[in-house]
Amino acid sequence: MDSKELVEVVLPGTVEPEELQLRHRPVPRPGAGQIVVRVEATGVSFAEQQMRRGRYYDQPPFPFVPGYDLVGTVLTAGAGVAPGLVGTRVAALVKVGGWASHVVLDAAGVVEVPAAIGPAEAETLVVNGITAWQMLHRKARVRDGGTVLVHGANGGVGTVLVQLARAAGLQVIGTASARHHEALRELGAVPVDYRTEDVPARVRELAPGGVDAVFDHLGGRSVVDSWRLLAPGGTLVSYGSATTRDDSGSKQWPVLKILGRVWWWNALPNGRHSYFFNVWAGRALNRDRFRDRLRADLTQVFQALERGELTARIAARLPLTEVAEAMRLAESGTVTGKVVLVPEA
């Protein structure tokens, strides 16, 4: 690949993975306060799976370049950027645009990656790590010794949540299909098979007094069940609507229903709390504060990886040009961890 040529994946509309397009163009120059990053790893998150179906609640109009997060090395810097940043490996949360060989970013929005962490390993912990860390430590805030329920505990966010919760001294119940149960036991979670077991009944057997927090990415009926499983003083953190991924109709309606329930439940005088977590919350009101919080929290995640409290769960590494296969694999529900895309050098 010519270092002066940018290669990116374009999502032209609601298409099958094989219909994603590759586009070539010159690598742009950074403007004032900007950097050009040579991408070393990006990945397939649930957000892109929803975007492909036109189901992500605030995705841009088609066509656009997907890619929620990335890790790469700073290639060039514009005016006003510290020269020492060139050559540094950084991580960035971008929402769209990451599926490319090069990206232009605001220098103030990136987070330095420790030298001991490889790009693919770091990539597994950008959006997944930030989401898990902030939901656990900024929203749920469960005391040492408490019990939490993690839905989809084998997924990208789920595996990080399980490990961070265990590192915080919490007991973890995790839902997953049977093929992932041994891996969850190795992480210290008690697995529950959502396909063959009555999940609410089984969780009540394991935690008769209720759980201190539930992390629910499913939406729909699951959110109601999750709320009912809370102990007094417990917290529900909803962060998606996976059960509506293949639905038709309004993409905003599933989220609006959750927000309505969250508002109603928080108005009830029962001591429980509920949130709909959005990793971008607060960015529009105070971008500097948002970036400071992102940098602090992602740094904590990387430090947890260096301490051995987290493992980087890479489900597969595929070239950016094989994005269709990567998307199929990520959507199959058969893998543990994150499918990583690696632009070819």
XYZ file of C-alpha atoms in Angstrom:
345
model
C 0.000 0.000 0.000
C 1.384 3.425 -0.961
C 1.955 5.478 2.203
C 0.568 8.505 0.340
C -2.688 6.707 -0.461
C -5.593 6.409 1.933
C -7.806 3.322 1.754
C -11.183 3.359 3.502
C -14.314 1.246 3.699
C -17.551 2.920 2.636
C -20.996 1.842 3.785
C -23.214 2.909 0.835
C -26.579 2.007 2.370
C -28.428 -0.851 4.044
C -26.396 -3.546 2.306
C -24.996 -7.016 2.912
C -21.377 -7.154 4.161
C -20.139 -8.123 0.678
C -21.488 -4.840 -0.680
C -19.230 -2.670 1.468
C -16.971 -0.649 -0.829
C -13.269 0.213 -0.802
C -12.332 3.760 -1.715
C -8.842 5.100 -2.478
C -7.808 8.731 -2.213
C -4.738 10.792 -1.252
C -3.801 11.010 2.414
C -4.983 14.456 3.573
C -2.832 17.042 5.331
C -3.614 17.959 8.939
C -4.976 21.388 9.713
C -4.238 23.506 12.760
C -4.572 21.432 15.923
C -4.944 18.233 13.901
C -2.917 15.087 13.333
C -2.878 12.373 10.696
C -2.859 8.911 12.246
C -1.722 5.818 10.356
C -4.257 3.277 11.594
C -2.771 0.041 12.950
C -6.007 -1.487 14.268
C -9.710 -0.766 14.200
C -12.566 -3.182 14.794
C -16.141 -4.328 14.385
C -18.398 -3.222 17.224
C -22.121 -3.744 17.653
C -22.636 -0.158 16.500
C -21.411 -0.971 12.979
C -23.668 -4.009 12.877
C -26.604 -1.717 13.578
C -25.377 0.925 11.131
C -25.245 -1.623 8.311
C -28.974 -2.138 8.835
C -29.669 1.569 9.257
C -30.578 0.847 12.894
C -28.050 2.899 14.878
C -30.062 5.680 16.451
C -27.838 8.642 15.458
C -25.806 7.371 12.509
C -25.006 9.834 9.695
C -26.703 9.692 6.285
C -25.399 7.120 3.800
C -22.804 6.849 2.352
C -20.192 7.118 5.118
C -17.095 5.392 6.488
C -17.893 3.299 9.605
C -15.440 2.526 12.378
C -16.203 3.460 15.971
C -12.661 3.473 17.359
C -9.050 3.005 16.306
C -5.442 2.715 17.395
C -2.542 3.992 15.330
C 0.672 5.989 15.137
C 0.774 9.745 14.581
C 2.235 10.321 11.106
C 2.112 14.114 10.785
C 0.894 17.053 12.854
C -0.529 20.457 11.972
C 0.217 23.860 13.410
C -0.165 24.183 17.162
C 0.390 20.480 17.885
C 3.321 19.467 20.080
C 6.006 18.041 17.742
C 6.666 15.201 20.190
C 3.297 13.681 19.364
C 4.559 12.517 15.950
C 5.571 8.864 16.176
C 3.426 8.244 19.244
C 0.870 5.438 19.327
C -2.570 6.761 20.231
C -6.159 5.565 20.616
C -9.251 7.458 19.582
C -13.008 7.169 19.904
C -14.518 8.518 16.669
C -17.992 6.916 16.182
C -17.481 6.871 12.387
C -14.438 7.047 10.118
C -12.189 4.450 11.749
C -12.296 1.839 8.962
C -9.451 3.452 7.062
C -5.702 3.277 6.645
C -5.304 6.927 7.726
C -7.529 9.331 9.646
C -7.384 13.032 10.463
C -8.133 13.740 14.127
C -8.073 16.608 16.593
C -4.859 16.171 18.555
C -6.668 17.073 21.794
C -9.014 14.092 21.419
C -6.529 11.200 21.355
C -5.197 9.115 24.237
C -1.632 7.833 24.328
C -1.251 4.042 24.372
C 1.435 2.635 26.708
C 4.461 1.294 24.852
C 4.003 -2.224 26.245
C 0.528 -2.619 24.693
C 0.229 -3.675 21.043
C -2.212 -1.948 18.685
C -4.637 -4.881 18.316
C -4.689 -5.442 22.080
C -5.320 -1.757 22.724
C -8.058 -1.694 20.086
C -10.115 -4.291 21.952
C -10.282 -1.901 24.917
C -11.107 1.487 23.384
C -14.891 1.732 22.994
C -15.418 -1.533 24.904
C -13.122 -0.503 27.734
C -14.468 3.033 28.063
C -18.047 1.748 28.018
C -17.393 -0.941 30.613
C -15.307 1.290 32.905
C -17.718 4.197 32.937
C -20.812 2.025 33.397
C -19.204 0.147 36.290
C -17.332 2.926 38.072
C -19.211 6.102 37.112
C -22.791 4.778 37.021
C -23.257 1.562 39.032
C -20.630 2.140 41.744
C -21.282 -1.184 43.439
C -19.571 -1.742 46.780
C -16.913 -4.400 47.239
C -18.573 -7.786 47.716
C -21.693 -6.929 45.742
C -23.193 -8.982 42.929
C -23.782 -7.839 39.351
C -25.492 -9.359 36.326
C -23.828 -8.903 32.933
C -25.908 -9.758 29.872
C -23.913 -10.914 26.858
C -20.937 -11.609 29.095
C -18.984 -13.186 26.219
C -19.195 -10.071 24.021
C -16.732 -7.238 23.570
C -18.121 -5.030 26.346
C -19.296 -7.999 28.403
C -15.887 -9.655 28.791
C -14.331 -6.363 29.881
C -17.169 -5.738 32.340
C -16.749 -9.186 33.879
C -13.028 -8.682 34.400
C -13.298 -5.142 35.757
C -16.066 -6.222 38.139
C -14.000 -9.153 39.420
C -10.988 -6.836 39.880
C -13.260 -4.563 41.939
C -14.159 -7.437 44.283
C -17.621 -8.111 42.871
C -19.434 -11.380 42.232
C -20.532 -11.708 38.601
C -23.394 -13.588 36.960
C -23.046 -13.608 33.189
C -25.506 -14.630 30.482
C -24.167 -16.369 27.368
C -24.797 -19.434 25.244
C -23.339 -22.696 26.540
C -20.314 -22.639 24.222
C -18.941 -19.651 26.163
C -19.524 -20.920 29.698
C -16.090 -22.387 30.305
C -14.440 -19.131 29.235
C -16.706 -17.198 31.615
C -15.851 -19.529 34.489
C -12.173 -18.898 33.792
C -12.859 -15.178 34.162
C -14.566 -15.809 37.510
C -18.203 -15.409 36.443
C -21.135 -17.741 37.082
C -22.633 -18.436 33.634
C -26.335 -18.632 32.801
C -27.520 -20.005 29.452
C -30.004 -17.511 28.018
C -31.060 -20.023 25.362
C -32.069 -22.916 27.612
C -32.637 -21.386 31.062
C -35.239 -19.028 32.489
C -32.764 -16.215 33.117
C -34.767 -14.241 35.739
C -35.582 -17.417 37.674
C -31.972 -18.621 37.592
C -30.620 -15.236 38.672
C -33.048 -15.195 41.603
C -31.735 -18.613 42.638
C -28.163 -17.308 42.553
C -28.997 -13.948 44.201
C -32.213 -14.362 46.242
C -32.050 -10.788 47.532
C -31.531 -9.341 44.067
C -28.412 -8.108 42.321
C -26.720 -4.789 42.991
C -26.420 -3.875 39.315
C -27.498 -5.143 35.906
C -25.757 -4.199 32.654
C -28.226 -4.718 29.822
C -27.433 -4.208 26.129
C -30.500 -6.133 24.940
C -33.331 -3.665 25.388
C -36.919 -4.731 24.797
C -38.414 -7.074 27.377
C -35.004 -7.736 28.921
C -34.815 -4.225 30.380
C -38.012 -4.812 32.357
C -36.759 -8.166 33.650
C -33.420 -6.573 34.550
C -35.120 -3.829 36.583
C -37.127 -6.409 38.522
C -33.966 -8.341 39.423
C -32.411 -5.405 41.291
C -31.877 -5.486 45.020
C -33.001 -2.456 47.066
C -30.619 0.361 46.183
C -29.530 -1.444 43.008
C -28.741 0.129 39.639
C -29.785 -0.806 36.116
C -27.484 0.385 33.336
C -29.017 -0.059 29.891
C -26.675 0.582 26.980
C -28.314 -0.720 23.826
C -31.200 -2.461 22.126
C -29.603 -5.534 20.569
C -32.892 -7.423 20.397
C -34.202 -4.863 17.898
C -31.163 -5.017 15.577
C -33.080 -6.782 12.810
C -36.378 -4.942 13.281
C -37.871 -2.545 10.765
C -39.391 0.842 11.473
C -38.007 3.737 13.486
C -34.445 3.261 14.728
C -35.021 5.861 17.460
C -38.140 4.249 18.943
C -36.409 1.376 20.846
C -34.085 3.872 22.525
C -36.922 6.301 23.283
C -38.865 3.466 24.953
C -35.885 2.688 27.173
C -35.424 6.367 28.021
C -39.108 6.602 28.954
C -38.817 3.614 31.264
C -35.631 4.969 32.818
C -37.369 8.280 33.570
C -40.386 6.529 35.086
C -38.379 4.083 37.191
C -36.207 6.873 38.597
C -39.361 8.744 39.620
C -40.527 5.803 41.740
C -39.746 6.052 45.488
C -38.063 2.647 45.787
C -34.376 3.548 46.127
C -33.336 1.888 42.872
C -31.670 3.743 40.010
C -31.618 3.352 36.242
C -29.565 4.882 33.438
C -29.363 4.727 29.687
C -25.636 4.913 29.108
C -24.309 6.876 26.144
C -20.531 7.084 25.892
C -20.902 10.467 24.135
C -22.981 12.075 26.902
C -21.735 15.534 27.827
C -19.580 16.015 24.721
C -21.801 18.684 23.191
C -22.012 20.679 26.432
C -18.331 20.624 27.419
C -15.921 19.061 24.942
C -12.827 19.675 27.103
C -14.377 18.011 30.141
C -15.533 15.092 27.973
C -12.027 14.598 26.591
C -10.410 14.837 30.030
C -12.766 12.172 31.367
C -12.185 9.960 28.323
C -8.413 10.250 28.712
C -8.534 9.521 32.449
C -10.809 6.509 32.107
C -9.091 4.931 29.105
C -5.752 5.366 30.868
C -7.219 3.444 33.822
C -8.316 0.681 31.438
C -4.862 0.420 29.866
C -3.296 0.302 33.334
C -5.655 -2.522 34.310
C -4.445 -4.426 31.238
C -0.803 -3.840 32.234
C -1.546 -5.087 35.776
C -3.080 -8.273 34.406
C -6.590 -7.464 35.637
C -7.767 -7.414 32.031
C -6.940 -9.573 29.061
C -7.235 -8.332 25.497
C -9.800 -10.674 23.953
C -9.103 -10.739 20.228
C -11.631 -12.928 18.445
C -9.845 -12.602 15.074
C -7.495 -10.296 13.178
C -8.358 -9.657 9.540
C -7.049 -7.228 6.924
C -9.165 -4.134 6.333
C -9.764 -5.393 2.794
C -11.527 -8.459 4.265
C -14.071 -6.334 6.119
C -17.012 -8.391 4.776
C -15.678 -11.557 6.403
C -14.933 -9.632 9.591
C -18.486 -8.309 9.707
C -19.959 -11.765 9.127
C -17.823 -13.205 11.904
C -18.687 -10.459 14.385
C -22.392 -10.840 13.639
C -22.331 -14.635 13.995
C -22.442 -14.569 17.790
C -19.941 -17.435 17.876
C -16.843 -15.532 19.007
C -15.532 -14.245 22.317
C -13.979 -10.795 22.283
C -13.523 -8.357 19.412
C -12.948 -8.836 15.706
C -10.026 -6.568 14.823
C -9.348 -5.057 11.390
C -5.713 -4.418 10.521
C -4.930 -2.080 7.589
C -2.132 -3.590 5.532
C 1.176 -1.789 5.810
